[in-house]
Amino acid sequence: MHWLRFAVFILIVTVLQASLVDVVAVSRLDIKPDFLLILLVFFSIHCNQQEAIITSFTIGFAADIIGSAMGVRIISFGLFGTLLAYLHGVINIKKMPYQSFAIFISGLLTGILAHFLTLLKSQPTGANAYTVVFLTSVYSSFVGPFLFLPTAWLMHIKTYRFGRR
Amino acid sequence: MLFTWFMLAGFILLLAPQKLTSKFQFAFAHIFRWPLSIGRNISLSAREQPQLTEVVSRAKYNQLQNHLANLTEELNEERQKVKELSGMRNRLPLEGAGLILAEVITASIEGHIINRGENDGLRKGQFVLGDNSIIGTISDVSPRTAKVELVTETTSNIAVEIGGLKAVIQGDGKNSAKVQLVSTKHKIKIGDKVYACKKPGLLDAAMIIGTVAECTRDNENPLLWDITVESASDIQNLTNVAVIIMNPKK
């Protein structure tokens, strides 16, 4: 893993997530894809377990920085990113539909845990929190697998090619 | 082992006071204010609809409408004062106030971060204007940035005046707000203007917050109105705001 490359890449994606991603927001609830969630799944299934733990917590920290409360995403992303990395040791998530499903489930779980942790911290949460979590997961799961190849190319990570196995 | 340490760090961040941890967010917003502003401007311009040249934009129209509503309210108040306090001279609303213009660095339903802070005289509780209407109050300040608690947030509670009646408005977290505990014996109708009440040291004149978009009987308590108020400005698409500072230091 090229850690400097990773740090710069995460920084750029975090800035994009906080500003430019509004361009592709849909509906009155402002649903937009969560690029950090997509990266979480990408690194969890393309890195070894040690690297996956570090990347998951780092991406969680980045998500906290642009979120409403600190500590919420770092825990949820860290926990489910690590779980996904361990799960990937048992089940290979190579095909696009599986990757899409992994993003969707990770989005749901991290979103719900983050919501509860936000409540625990006595911070305000959106009125339609569950709807937003669900729709964001759906949107991310559609977009995510298409971003895996460019991400792998940028990060110089060897990836699986769809349809060959 | 690594996982345990990271989890521990996460829980420390979670349980640490918000005042302390928000410094990370403020630092990020301050360091990356240029790319964030550029990205935001691009997304706002991408969202804008093509406008006809003969008419003013919706944002400008709303801004002027809000200005008109504020002036009308000021005029009414002044007339009232003239009637009640004949001979006594009062200072004009917002005469002693300073307006600090700020750019919105990041905008979200959970509050905006602006590029002005403690160093510019910003303090907690100060009112924030967007397109000449109240959009929220300052909830957190760092030396160079501040967080605006929007009127649409569930934690926001602002004293308001609606149809000559004092009440409290609370955000519903869905880009609108609800006026609390208004009895159905008062006549409230769609389109009524909602003004933020004066607050000593923070707001010298009543200023518009929004208009009544929906007014039905409360399902839980039929003796009360369920009033939904739509903000007078397009809060999520604002690029600039102004913070009201009463009696600024010269």
mmCIF file of C-alpha atoms in Angstrom:
data_model
loop_
_atom_site.group_PDB
_atom_site.id
_atom_site.type_symbol
_atom_site.label_atom_id
_atom_site.label_comp_id
_atom_site.label_asym_id
_atom_site.label_seq_id
_atom_site.Cartn_x
_atom_site.Cartn_y
_atom_site.Cartn_z
ATOM 1 C CA MET A 1 0.000 0.000 0.000
ATOM 2 C CA HIS A 2 1.278 3.469 -0.939
ATOM 3 C CA TRP A 3 0.291 5.330 2.202
ATOM 4 C CA LEU A 4 1.146 8.849 1.002
ATOM 5 C CA ARG A 5 -0.885 8.272 -2.152
ATOM 6 C CA PHE A 6 -3.705 6.940 0.017
ATOM 7 C CA ALA A 7 -3.625 10.002 2.317
ATOM 8 C CA VAL A 8 -3.727 12.476 -0.592
ATOM 9 C CA PHE A 9 -6.466 10.485 -2.324
ATOM 10 C CA ILE A 10 -8.649 10.396 0.806
ATOM 11 C CA LEU A 11 -8.129 14.120 1.342
ATOM 12 C CA ILE A 12 -9.241 14.906 -2.209
ATOM 13 C CA VAL A 13 -12.272 12.630 -1.967
ATOM 14 C CA THR A 14 -13.214 14.177 1.398
ATOM 15 C CA VAL A 15 -13.148 17.690 -0.102
ATOM 16 C CA LEU A 16 -15.199 16.460 -3.078
ATOM 17 C CA GLN A 17 -17.684 14.755 -0.772
ATOM 18 C CA ALA A 18 -18.122 17.965 1.221
ATOM 19 C CA SER A 19 -18.620 20.226 -1.772
ATOM 20 C CA LEU A 20 -18.821 19.015 -5.370
ATOM 21 C CA VAL A 21 -20.889 15.884 -4.797
ATOM 22 C CA ASP A 22 -23.985 18.111 -4.399
ATOM 23 C CA VAL A 23 -24.065 18.271 -8.203
ATOM 24 C CA VAL A 24 -25.374 14.710 -8.343
ATOM 25 C CA ALA A 25 -27.729 15.052 -5.345
ATOM 26 C CA VAL A 26 -31.275 13.898 -6.027
ATOM 27 C CA SER A 27 -34.704 14.411 -4.430
ATOM 28 C CA ARG A 28 -35.783 16.926 -1.819
ATOM 29 C CA LEU A 29 -33.849 14.966 0.803
ATOM 30 C CA ASP A 30 -30.587 15.762 -0.981
ATOM 31 C CA ILE A 31 -29.571 12.148 -1.475
ATOM 32 C CA LYS A 32 -26.033 11.828 -2.780
ATOM 33 C CA PRO A 33 -23.600 8.938 -3.151
ATOM 34 C CA ASP A 34 -21.192 8.453 -0.258
ATOM 35 C CA PHE A 35 -17.790 8.222 -1.925
ATOM 36 C CA LEU A 36 -16.086 7.586 1.407
ATOM 37 C CA LEU A 37 -18.338 4.566 1.959
ATOM 38 C CA ILE A 38 -17.439 3.283 -1.509
ATOM 39 C CA LEU A 39 -13.743 3.688 -0.695
ATOM 40 C CA LEU A 40 -14.264 1.904 2.622
ATOM 41 C CA VAL A 41 -15.616 -1.147 0.805
ATOM 42 C CA PHE A 42 -12.966 -0.897 -1.908
ATOM 43 C CA PHE A 43 -10.034 -0.898 0.517
ATOM 44 C CA SER A 44 -11.634 -3.548 2.743
ATOM 45 C CA ILE A 45 -11.831 -6.007 -0.124
ATOM 46 C CA HIS A 46 -8.591 -5.100 -1.894
ATOM 47 C CA CYS A 47 -6.153 -4.841 1.018
ATOM 48 C CA ASN A 48 -4.901 -7.303 3.574
ATOM 49 C CA GLN A 49 -6.588 -7.276 6.987
ATOM 50 C CA GLN A 50 -3.987 -5.079 8.688
ATOM 51 C CA GLU A 51 -4.213 -2.453 5.929
ATOM 52 C CA ALA A 52 -7.997 -2.724 5.842
ATOM 53 C CA ILE A 53 -8.202 -1.826 9.546
ATOM 54 C CA ILE A 54 -6.025 1.263 9.081
ATOM 55 C CA THR A 55 -7.842 2.412 5.935
ATOM 56 C CA SER A 56 -11.293 1.850 7.485
ATOM 57 C CA PHE A 57 -10.561 3.969 10.551
ATOM 58 C CA THR A 58 -8.828 6.650 8.482
ATOM 59 C CA ILE A 59 -11.792 6.917 6.102
ATOM 60 C CA GLY A 60 -14.106 6.991 9.127
ATOM 61 C CA PHE A 61 -12.126 9.884 10.568
ATOM 62 C CA ALA A 62 -12.381 11.719 7.238
ATOM 63 C CA ALA A 63 -16.147 11.138 7.220
ATOM 64 C CA ASP A 64 -16.363 12.535 10.770
ATOM 65 C CA ILE A 65 -14.472 15.670 9.759
ATOM 66 C CA ILE A 66 -17.167 16.573 7.230
ATOM 67 C CA GLY A 67 -20.046 15.142 9.281
ATOM 68 C CA SER A 68 -22.113 16.527 12.122
ATOM 69 C CA ALA A 69 -20.390 14.880 15.099
ATOM 70 C CA MET A 70 -16.891 13.531 15.684
ATOM 71 C CA GLY A 71 -16.276 9.894 16.630
ATOM 72 C CA VAL A 72 -19.453 8.566 15.055
ATOM 73 C CA ARG A 73 -18.196 7.468 11.646
ATOM 74 C CA ILE A 74 -14.740 6.451 12.804
ATOM 75 C CA ILE A 75 -16.341 3.760 14.968
ATOM 76 C CA SER A 76 -18.980 2.611 12.476
ATOM 77 C CA PHE A 77 -16.660 2.654 9.455
ATOM 78 C CA GLY A 78 -13.819 1.084 11.441
ATOM 79 C CA LEU A 79 -16.001 -1.698 12.801
ATOM 80 C CA PHE A 80 -17.779 -2.661 9.586
ATOM 81 C CA GLY A 81 -14.720 -2.081 7.377
ATOM 82 C CA THR A 82 -12.767 -4.518 9.536
ATOM 83 C CA LEU A 83 -15.647 -7.000 9.538
ATOM 84 C CA LEU A 84 -15.879 -6.791 5.760
ATOM 85 C CA ALA A 85 -12.127 -7.384 5.447
ATOM 86 C CA TYR A 86 -12.426 -10.520 7.623
ATOM 87 C CA LEU A 87 -15.506 -11.635 5.691
ATOM 88 C CA HIS A 88 -13.615 -11.166 2.433
ATOM 89 C CA GLY A 89 -11.114 -13.733 3.712
ATOM 90 C CA VAL A 90 -13.979 -16.249 3.646
ATOM 91 C CA ILE A 91 -16.124 -15.073 0.705
ATOM 92 C CA ASN A 92 -14.539 -13.466 -2.352
ATOM 93 C CA ILE A 93 -16.382 -10.312 -3.407
ATOM 94 C CA LYS A 94 -15.184 -10.145 -7.000
ATOM 95 C CA LYS A 95 -18.218 -9.609 -9.174
ATOM 96 C CA MET A 96 -19.845 -6.221 -9.577
ATOM 97 C CA PRO A 97 -23.260 -7.260 -8.192
ATOM 98 C CA TYR A 98 -21.580 -8.636 -5.052
ATOM 99 C CA GLN A 99 -19.540 -5.453 -4.682
ATOM 100 C CA SER A 100 -22.714 -3.452 -5.116
ATOM 101 C CA PHE A 101 -24.455 -5.552 -2.464
ATOM 102 C CA ALA A 102 -21.471 -5.166 -0.114
ATOM 103 C CA ILE A 103 -21.657 -1.377 -0.478
ATOM 104 C CA PHE A 104 -25.399 -1.395 0.126
ATOM 105 C CA ILE A 105 -25.176 -3.521 3.289
ATOM 106 C CA SER A 106 -22.147 -1.602 4.593
ATOM 107 C CA GLY A 107 -23.996 1.666 3.939
ATOM 108 C CA LEU A 108 -27.035 0.487 5.872
ATOM 109 C CA LEU A 109 -25.060 -0.876 8.830
ATOM 110 C CA THR A 110 -22.644 2.036 9.141
ATOM 111 C CA GLY A 111 -25.501 4.524 8.698
ATOM 112 C CA ILE A 112 -27.690 2.950 11.373
ATOM 113 C CA LEU A 113 -24.819 2.589 13.845
ATOM 114 C CA ALA A 114 -23.734 6.172 13.155
ATOM 115 C CA HIS A 115 -27.313 7.309 13.776
ATOM 116 C CA PHE A 116 -27.428 5.582 17.176
ATOM 117 C CA LEU A 117 -24.007 6.890 18.159
ATOM 118 C CA THR A 118 -25.116 10.398 17.200
ATOM 119 C CA LEU A 119 -28.147 10.007 19.466
ATOM 120 C CA LEU A 120 -25.832 8.729 22.210
ATOM 121 C CA LYS A 121 -23.806 11.900 21.819
ATOM 122 C CA SER A 122 -27.021 13.969 22.170
ATOM 123 C CA GLN A 123 -26.454 15.526 18.788
ATOM 124 C CA PRO A 124 -29.323 16.416 16.438
ATOM 125 C CA THR A 125 -30.111 13.923 13.690
ATOM 126 C CA GLY A 126 -32.133 14.487 10.544
ATOM 127 C CA ALA A 127 -35.870 13.853 10.658
ATOM 128 C CA ASN A 128 -35.760 11.211 7.908
ATOM 129 C CA ALA A 129 -32.525 9.606 9.063
ATOM 130 C CA TYR A 130 -33.446 6.029 8.108
ATOM 131 C CA THR A 131 -34.799 7.018 4.697
ATOM 132 C CA VAL A 132 -31.649 9.028 3.997
ATOM 133 C CA VAL A 133 -29.429 6.119 5.100
ATOM 134 C CA PHE A 134 -31.358 3.681 2.890
ATOM 135 C CA LEU A 135 -31.431 5.889 -0.207
ATOM 136 C CA THR A 136 -27.775 6.894 0.195
ATOM 137 C CA SER A 137 -26.841 3.200 0.406
ATOM 138 C CA VAL A 138 -28.856 2.420 -2.725
ATOM 139 C CA TYR A 139 -27.327 5.340 -4.648
ATOM 140 C CA SER A 140 -23.793 4.439 -3.495
ATOM 141 C CA SER A 141 -24.267 0.795 -4.376
ATOM 142 C CA PHE A 142 -25.227 1.728 -7.940
ATOM 143 C CA VAL A 143 -22.323 4.131 -8.398
ATOM 144 C CA GLY A 144 -19.682 2.341 -6.312
ATOM 145 C CA PRO A 145 -18.619 -0.649 -8.442
ATOM 146 C CA PHE A 146 -17.963 1.642 -11.421
ATOM 147 C CA LEU A 147 -15.497 3.627 -9.322
ATOM 148 C CA PHE A 148 -13.532 0.570 -8.227
ATOM 149 C CA LEU A 149 -11.466 0.314 -11.428
ATOM 150 C CA PRO A 150 -10.362 3.968 -11.553
ATOM 151 C CA THR A 151 -9.617 3.839 -7.814
ATOM 152 C CA ALA A 152 -7.522 0.696 -8.259
ATOM 153 C CA TRP A 153 -5.686 2.361 -11.132
ATOM 154 C CA LEU A 154 -5.009 5.500 -9.084
ATOM 155 C CA MET A 155 -3.884 3.510 -6.052
ATOM 156 C CA HIS A 156 -1.814 1.056 -8.118
ATOM 157 C CA ILE A 157 -3.767 -1.840 -6.654
ATOM 158 C CA LYS A 158 -4.245 -5.032 -8.626
ATOM 159 C CA THR A 159 -7.968 -5.611 -8.979
ATOM 160 C CA TYR A 160 -10.285 -8.354 -10.187
ATOM 161 C CA ARG A 161 -11.665 -8.037 -13.692
ATOM 162 C CA PHE A 162 -15.352 -8.453 -14.031
ATOM 163 C CA GLY A 163 -16.569 -11.448 -16.000
ATOM 164 C CA ARG A 164 -13.306 -13.367 -16.227
ATOM 165 C CA ARG A 165 -13.829 -15.836 -13.381
ATOM 166 C CA MET B 1 -4.514 -5.131 18.760
ATOM 167 C CA LEU B 2 -4.454 -2.384 16.124
ATOM 168 C CA PHE B 3 -8.228 -2.582 15.887
ATOM 169 C CA THR B 4 -8.568 -2.160 19.677
ATOM 170 C CA TRP B 5 -6.383 0.944 19.684
ATOM 171 C CA PHE B 6 -8.321 2.510 16.828
ATOM 172 C CA MET B 7 -11.638 1.710 18.510
ATOM 173 C CA LEU B 8 -10.368 3.291 21.707
ATOM 174 C CA ALA B 9 -9.395 6.416 19.754
ATOM 175 C CA GLY B 10 -12.863 6.433 18.199
ATOM 176 C CA PHE B 11 -14.590 6.253 21.579
ATOM 177 C CA ILE B 12 -12.365 9.036 22.942
ATOM 178 C CA LEU B 13 -13.441 11.206 20.009
ATOM 179 C CA LEU B 14 -17.071 10.212 20.537
ATOM 180 C CA LEU B 15 -17.113 10.962 24.241
ATOM 181 C CA ALA B 16 -14.932 14.076 24.130
ATOM 182 C CA PRO B 17 -16.885 17.354 24.397
ATOM 183 C CA GLN B 18 -18.215 18.618 21.084
ATOM 184 C CA LYS B 19 -16.548 21.966 21.718
ATOM 185 C CA LEU B 20 -13.168 20.215 21.632
ATOM 186 C CA THR B 21 -13.758 17.836 18.745
ATOM 187 C CA SER B 22 -15.400 20.440 16.516
ATOM 188 C CA LYS B 23 -11.960 22.069 16.289
ATOM 189 C CA PHE B 24 -10.986 19.300 13.850
ATOM 190 C CA GLN B 25 -13.965 20.184 11.647
ATOM 191 C CA PHE B 26 -13.263 23.904 11.857
ATOM 192 C CA ALA B 27 -9.577 23.336 11.042
ATOM 193 C CA PHE B 28 -10.489 21.246 7.994
ATOM 194 C CA ALA B 29 -13.023 23.831 6.815
ATOM 195 C CA HIS B 30 -10.474 26.609 7.295
ATOM 196 C CA ILE B 31 -7.525 24.854 5.622
ATOM 197 C CA PHE B 32 -9.543 23.703 2.630
ATOM 198 C CA ARG B 33 -11.834 26.735 2.374
ATOM 199 C CA TRP B 34 -10.771 27.501 -1.215
ATOM 200 C CA PRO B 35 -11.383 24.095 -2.778
ATOM 201 C CA LEU B 36 -14.552 23.740 -0.687
ATOM 202 C CA SER B 37 -15.865 27.136 -1.836
ATOM 203 C CA ILE B 38 -14.989 26.403 -5.460
ATOM 204 C CA GLY B 39 -16.672 22.994 -5.312
ATOM 205 C CA ARG B 40 -19.746 24.499 -3.699
ATOM 206 C CA ASN B 41 -19.984 27.297 -6.262
ATOM 207 C CA ILE B 42 -19.723 24.759 -9.073
ATOM 208 C CA SER B 43 -22.474 22.587 -7.594
ATOM 209 C CA LEU B 44 -24.687 25.642 -7.015
ATOM 210 C CA SER B 45 -24.217 26.901 -10.554
ATOM 211 C CA ALA B 46 -24.927 23.409 -11.882
ATOM 212 C CA ARG B 47 -28.201 23.355 -9.973
ATOM 213 C CA GLU B 48 -29.362 26.792 -11.145
ATOM 214 C CA GLN B 49 -32.015 26.865 -13.849
ATOM 215 C CA PRO B 50 -31.444 29.006 -16.950
ATOM 216 C CA GLN B 51 -33.055 32.412 -16.375
ATOM 217 C CA LEU B 52 -34.771 34.745 -18.793
ATOM 218 C CA THR B 53 -32.958 38.041 -19.211
ATOM 219 C CA GLU B 54 -36.085 40.183 -18.761
ATOM 220 C CA VAL B 55 -36.827 38.965 -15.244
ATOM 221 C CA VAL B 56 -34.820 38.942 -12.038
ATOM 222 C CA SER B 57 -33.596 35.639 -10.624
ATOM 223 C CA ARG B 58 -35.653 33.775 -8.035
ATOM 224 C CA ALA B 59 -32.948 34.402 -5.422
ATOM 225 C CA LYS B 60 -32.949 38.147 -6.136
ATOM 226 C CA TYR B 61 -36.742 38.207 -6.113
ATOM 227 C CA ASN B 62 -36.850 36.432 -2.736
ATOM 228 C CA GLN B 63 -34.187 38.757 -1.398
ATOM 229 C CA LEU B 64 -36.168 41.839 -2.431
ATOM 230 C CA GLN B 65 -39.414 40.376 -1.116
ATOM 231 C CA ASN B 66 -37.784 39.711 2.244
ATOM 232 C CA HIS B 67 -36.322 43.201 2.297
ATOM 233 C CA LEU B 68 -39.771 44.603 1.601
ATOM 234 C CA ALA B 69 -41.296 42.474 4.363
ATOM 235 C CA ASN B 70 -38.648 43.662 6.826
ATOM 236 C CA LEU B 71 -39.184 47.302 5.880
ATOM 237 C CA THR B 72 -42.952 46.936 6.150
ATOM 238 C CA GLU B 73 -42.603 45.426 9.592
ATOM 239 C CA GLU B 74 -40.188 48.155 10.630
ATOM 240 C CA LEU B 75 -42.599 50.759 9.337
ATOM 241 C CA ASN B 76 -45.491 49.242 11.278
ATOM 242 C CA GLU B 77 -43.388 49.145 14.421
ATOM 243 C CA GLU B 78 -42.297 52.712 13.955
ATOM 244 C CA ARG B 79 -45.915 53.801 13.483
ATOM 245 C CA GLN B 80 -46.833 51.960 16.637
ATOM 246 C CA LYS B 81 -44.009 53.607 18.520
ATOM 247 C CA VAL B 82 -44.948 57.032 17.268
ATOM 248 C CA LYS B 83 -48.452 56.441 18.529
ATOM 249 C CA GLU B 84 -47.428 55.103 21.909
ATOM 250 C CA LEU B 85 -44.362 57.121 22.676
ATOM 251 C CA SER B 86 -45.110 60.497 21.221
ATOM 252 C CA GLY B 87 -42.252 62.816 21.930
ATOM 253 C CA MET B 88 -39.776 60.105 22.794
ATOM 254 C CA ARG B 89 -37.159 59.472 20.175
ATOM 255 C CA ASN B 90 -36.107 55.897 19.589
ATOM 256 C CA ARG B 91 -33.181 54.771 17.554
ATOM 257 C CA LEU B 92 -33.886 53.054 14.257
ATOM 258 C CA PRO B 93 -33.921 49.274 14.115
ATOM 259 C CA LEU B 94 -30.481 47.817 13.483
ATOM 260 C CA GLU B 95 -29.032 51.331 13.586
ATOM 261 C CA GLY B 96 -26.400 50.335 16.087
ATOM 262 C CA ALA B 97 -25.816 46.959 14.532
ATOM 263 C CA GLY B 98 -22.893 45.879 12.453
ATOM 264 C CA LEU B 99 -23.228 43.291 9.736
ATOM 265 C CA ILE B 100 -20.329 40.917 9.224
ATOM 266 C CA LEU B 101 -20.480 39.375 5.781
ATOM 267 C CA ALA B 102 -19.342 35.780 5.593
ATOM 268 C CA GLU B 103 -19.004 33.120 2.941
ATOM 269 C CA VAL B 104 -20.586 29.722 3.454
ATOM 270 C CA ILE B 105 -17.777 27.143 3.407
ATOM 271 C CA THR B 106 -19.902 24.043 3.814
ATOM 272 C CA ALA B 107 -23.671 23.867 3.724
ATOM 273 C CA SER B 108 -25.758 21.048 5.088
ATOM 274 C CA ILE B 109 -29.125 20.418 6.708
ATOM 275 C CA GLU B 110 -27.216 20.038 9.983
ATOM 276 C CA GLY B 111 -25.841 23.594 9.829
ATOM 277 C CA HIS B 112 -23.558 25.777 7.751
ATOM 278 C CA ILE B 113 -19.911 26.546 8.452
ATOM 279 C CA ILE B 114 -18.939 30.125 7.600
ATOM 280 C CA ASN B 115 -15.546 31.739 7.136
ATOM 281 C CA ARG B 116 -15.805 34.255 10.008
ATOM 282 C CA GLY B 117 -15.139 33.540 13.654
ATOM 283 C CA GLU B 118 -14.244 34.850 17.061
ATOM 284 C CA ASN B 119 -11.531 37.102 15.588
ATOM 285 C CA ASP B 120 -14.214 38.939 13.605
ATOM 286 C CA GLY B 121 -16.389 39.519 16.670
ATOM 287 C CA LEU B 122 -18.692 36.534 16.297
ATOM 288 C CA ARG B 123 -20.207 35.074 19.455
ATOM 289 C CA LYS B 124 -22.661 32.307 20.256
ATOM 290 C CA GLY B 125 -26.324 33.268 19.885
ATOM 291 C CA GLN B 126 -25.869 36.045 17.300
ATOM 292 C CA PHE B 127 -28.460 36.075 14.529
ATOM 293 C CA VAL B 128 -27.491 35.245 10.958
ATOM 294 C CA LEU B 129 -29.115 36.782 7.893
ATOM 295 C CA GLY B 130 -29.398 35.249 4.449
ATOM 296 C CA ASP B 131 -31.124 37.153 1.644
ATOM 297 C CA ASN B 132 -32.334 39.687 4.260
ATOM 298 C CA SER B 133 -34.091 37.092 6.371
ATOM 299 C CA ILE B 134 -33.070 35.329 9.578
ATOM 300 C CA ILE B 135 -31.706 31.879 8.745
ATOM 301 C CA GLY B 136 -30.343 30.884 12.156
ATOM 302 C CA THR B 137 -28.000 31.696 14.991
ATOM 303 C CA ILE B 138 -24.329 31.127 15.697
ATOM 304 C CA SER B 139 -24.001 27.899 17.676
ATOM 305 C CA ASP B 140 -20.259 27.341 17.787
ATOM 306 C CA VAL B 141 -17.269 29.578 17.108
ATOM 307 C CA SER B 142 -13.586 29.036 16.503
ATOM 308 C CA PRO B 143 -11.124 31.907 15.933
ATOM 309 C CA ARG B 144 -11.663 31.936 12.155
ATOM 310 C CA THR B 145 -14.811 29.940 11.452
ATOM 311 C CA ALA B 146 -18.247 29.512 12.989
ATOM 312 C CA LYS B 147 -21.178 27.155 12.796
ATOM 313 C CA VAL B 148 -24.667 28.416 12.047
ATOM 314 C CA GLU B 149 -27.548 26.559 13.667
ATOM 315 C CA LEU B 150 -30.274 26.853 11.046
ATOM 316 C CA VAL B 151 -33.898 27.615 11.898
ATOM 317 C CA THR B 152 -34.753 24.333 10.189
ATOM 318 C CA GLU B 153 -32.664 22.236 12.600
ATOM 319 C CA THR B 154 -34.474 20.292 15.279
ATOM 320 C CA THR B 155 -32.321 21.871 18.001
ATOM 321 C CA SER B 156 -33.177 25.421 16.948
ATOM 322 C CA ASN B 157 -35.673 27.330 19.119
ATOM 323 C CA ILE B 158 -36.291 30.961 18.286
ATOM 324 C CA ALA B 159 -38.920 33.316 19.705
ATOM 325 C CA VAL B 160 -41.136 34.552 16.893
ATOM 326 C CA GLU B 161 -44.132 36.741 16.219
ATOM 327 C CA ILE B 162 -46.895 35.478 13.984
ATOM 328 C CA GLY B 163 -50.030 37.502 13.369
ATOM 329 C CA GLY B 164 -49.259 39.658 16.406
ATOM 330 C CA LEU B 165 -48.841 36.596 18.609
ATOM 331 C CA LYS B 166 -45.640 35.548 20.368
ATOM 332 C CA ALA B 167 -44.572 31.917 19.895
ATOM 333 C CA VAL B 168 -41.540 29.693 19.478
ATOM 334 C CA ILE B 169 -40.366 28.221 16.204
ATOM 335 C CA GLN B 170 -38.526 24.919 16.071
ATOM 336 C CA GLY B 171 -36.906 23.289 13.051
ATOM 337 C CA ASP B 172 -38.212 19.969 11.814
ATOM 338 C CA GLY B 173 -34.958 18.842 10.181
ATOM 339 C CA LYS B 174 -36.622 18.810 6.751
ATOM 340 C CA ASN B 175 -35.871 22.289 5.364
ATOM 341 C CA SER B 176 -38.825 23.822 7.205
ATOM 342 C CA ALA B 177 -39.857 24.647 10.769
ATOM 343 C CA LYS B 178 -42.879 24.379 13.056
ATOM 344 C CA VAL B 179 -44.407 27.068 15.233
ATOM 345 C CA GLN B 180 -45.138 25.558 18.603
ATOM 346 C CA LEU B 181 -48.169 25.775 20.879
ATOM 347 C CA VAL B 182 -50.403 28.203 19.044
ATOM 348 C CA SER B 183 -54.034 27.891 20.060
ATOM 349 C CA THR B 184 -56.660 27.452 17.342
ATOM 350 C CA LYS B 185 -58.547 30.460 18.714
ATOM 351 C CA HIS B 186 -55.940 32.632 16.978
ATOM 352 C CA LYS B 187 -56.452 33.186 13.284
ATOM 353 C CA ILE B 188 -53.442 31.945 11.358
ATOM 354 C CA LYS B 189 -53.536 31.496 7.612
ATOM 355 C CA ILE B 190 -51.228 30.287 4.872
ATOM 356 C CA GLY B 191 -48.977 33.077 3.706
ATOM 357 C CA ASP B 192 -48.774 34.830 7.091
ATOM 358 C CA LYS B 193 -45.320 36.191 7.746
ATOM 359 C CA VAL B 194 -43.290 34.922 10.709
ATOM 360 C CA TYR B 195 -40.853 37.357 12.320
ATOM 361 C CA ALA B 196 -38.023 36.714 14.767
ATOM 362 C CA CYS B 197 -38.697 38.671 17.958
ATOM 363 C CA LYS B 198 -36.359 41.324 19.236
ATOM 364 C CA LYS B 199 -33.746 40.034 21.640
ATOM 365 C CA PRO B 200 -31.825 42.515 23.764
ATOM 366 C CA GLY B 201 -28.183 42.656 22.722
ATOM 367 C CA LEU B 202 -28.735 40.383 19.733
ATOM 368 C CA LEU B 203 -31.565 41.739 17.613
ATOM 369 C CA ASP B 204 -32.957 45.256 17.739
ATOM 370 C CA ALA B 205 -35.818 44.847 15.311
ATOM 371 C CA ALA B 206 -38.179 42.071 14.339
ATOM 372 C CA MET B 207 -36.957 40.432 11.147
ATOM 373 C CA ILE B 208 -38.621 37.970 8.838
ATOM 374 C CA ILE B 209 -37.879 34.262 9.169
ATOM 375 C CA GLY B 210 -40.401 32.820 6.760
ATOM 376 C CA THR B 211 -44.010 32.394 5.783
ATOM 377 C CA VAL B 212 -46.690 29.972 6.856
ATOM 378 C CA ALA B 213 -46.785 27.175 4.261
ATOM 379 C CA GLU B 214 -49.261 24.887 5.997
ATOM 380 C CA CYS B 215 -51.672 25.372 8.866
ATOM 381 C CA THR B 216 -53.815 22.473 10.063
ATOM 382 C CA ARG B 217 -55.214 21.306 13.389
ATOM 383 C CA ASP B 218 -52.684 19.324 15.419
ATOM 384 C CA ASN B 219 -53.521 15.603 15.271
ATOM 385 C CA GLU B 220 -52.460 15.024 18.881
ATOM 386 C CA ASN B 221 -54.000 18.162 20.317
ATOM 387 C CA PRO B 222 -56.905 19.551 18.242
ATOM 388 C CA LEU B 223 -56.865 22.758 20.308
ATOM 389 C CA LEU B 224 -53.514 23.710 18.792
ATOM 390 C CA TRP B 225 -52.414 24.586 15.286
ATOM 391 C CA ASP B 226 -49.816 22.544 13.470
ATOM 392 C CA ILE B 227 -48.078 25.363 11.616
ATOM 393 C CA THR B 228 -45.361 24.641 9.070
ATOM 394 C CA VAL B 229 -43.171 27.576 8.169
ATOM 395 C CA GLU B 230 -41.100 27.751 5.017
ATOM 396 C CA SER B 231 -37.919 29.753 5.262
ATOM 397 C CA ALA B 232 -37.940 33.092 3.474
ATOM 398 C CA SER B 233 -34.635 32.275 1.791
ATOM 399 C CA ASP B 234 -33.243 29.263 -0.010
ATOM 400 C CA ILE B 235 -31.044 28.301 2.946
ATOM 401 C CA GLN B 236 -29.231 25.363 1.365
ATOM 402 C CA ASN B 237 -28.178 27.355 -1.685
ATOM 403 C CA LEU B 238 -26.880 30.461 0.057
ATOM 404 C CA THR B 239 -23.296 31.398 -0.707
ATOM 405 C CA ASN B 240 -23.081 34.486 1.503
ATOM 406 C CA VAL B 241 -24.619 35.347 4.840
ATOM 407 C CA ALA B 242 -24.404 38.266 7.280
ATOM 408 C CA VAL B 243 -24.042 38.014 11.025
ATOM 409 C CA ILE B 244 -25.758 40.717 13.085
ATOM 410 C CA ILE B 245 -23.470 42.171 15.721
ATOM 411 C CA MET B 246 -25.162 44.668 17.987
ATOM 412 C CA ASN B 247 -23.097 47.622 19.176
ATOM 413 C CA PRO B 248 -19.909 46.575 17.366
ATOM 414 C CA LYS B 249 -16.569 47.852 18.613
ATOM 415 C CA LYS B 250 -15.395 50.652 16.350
#
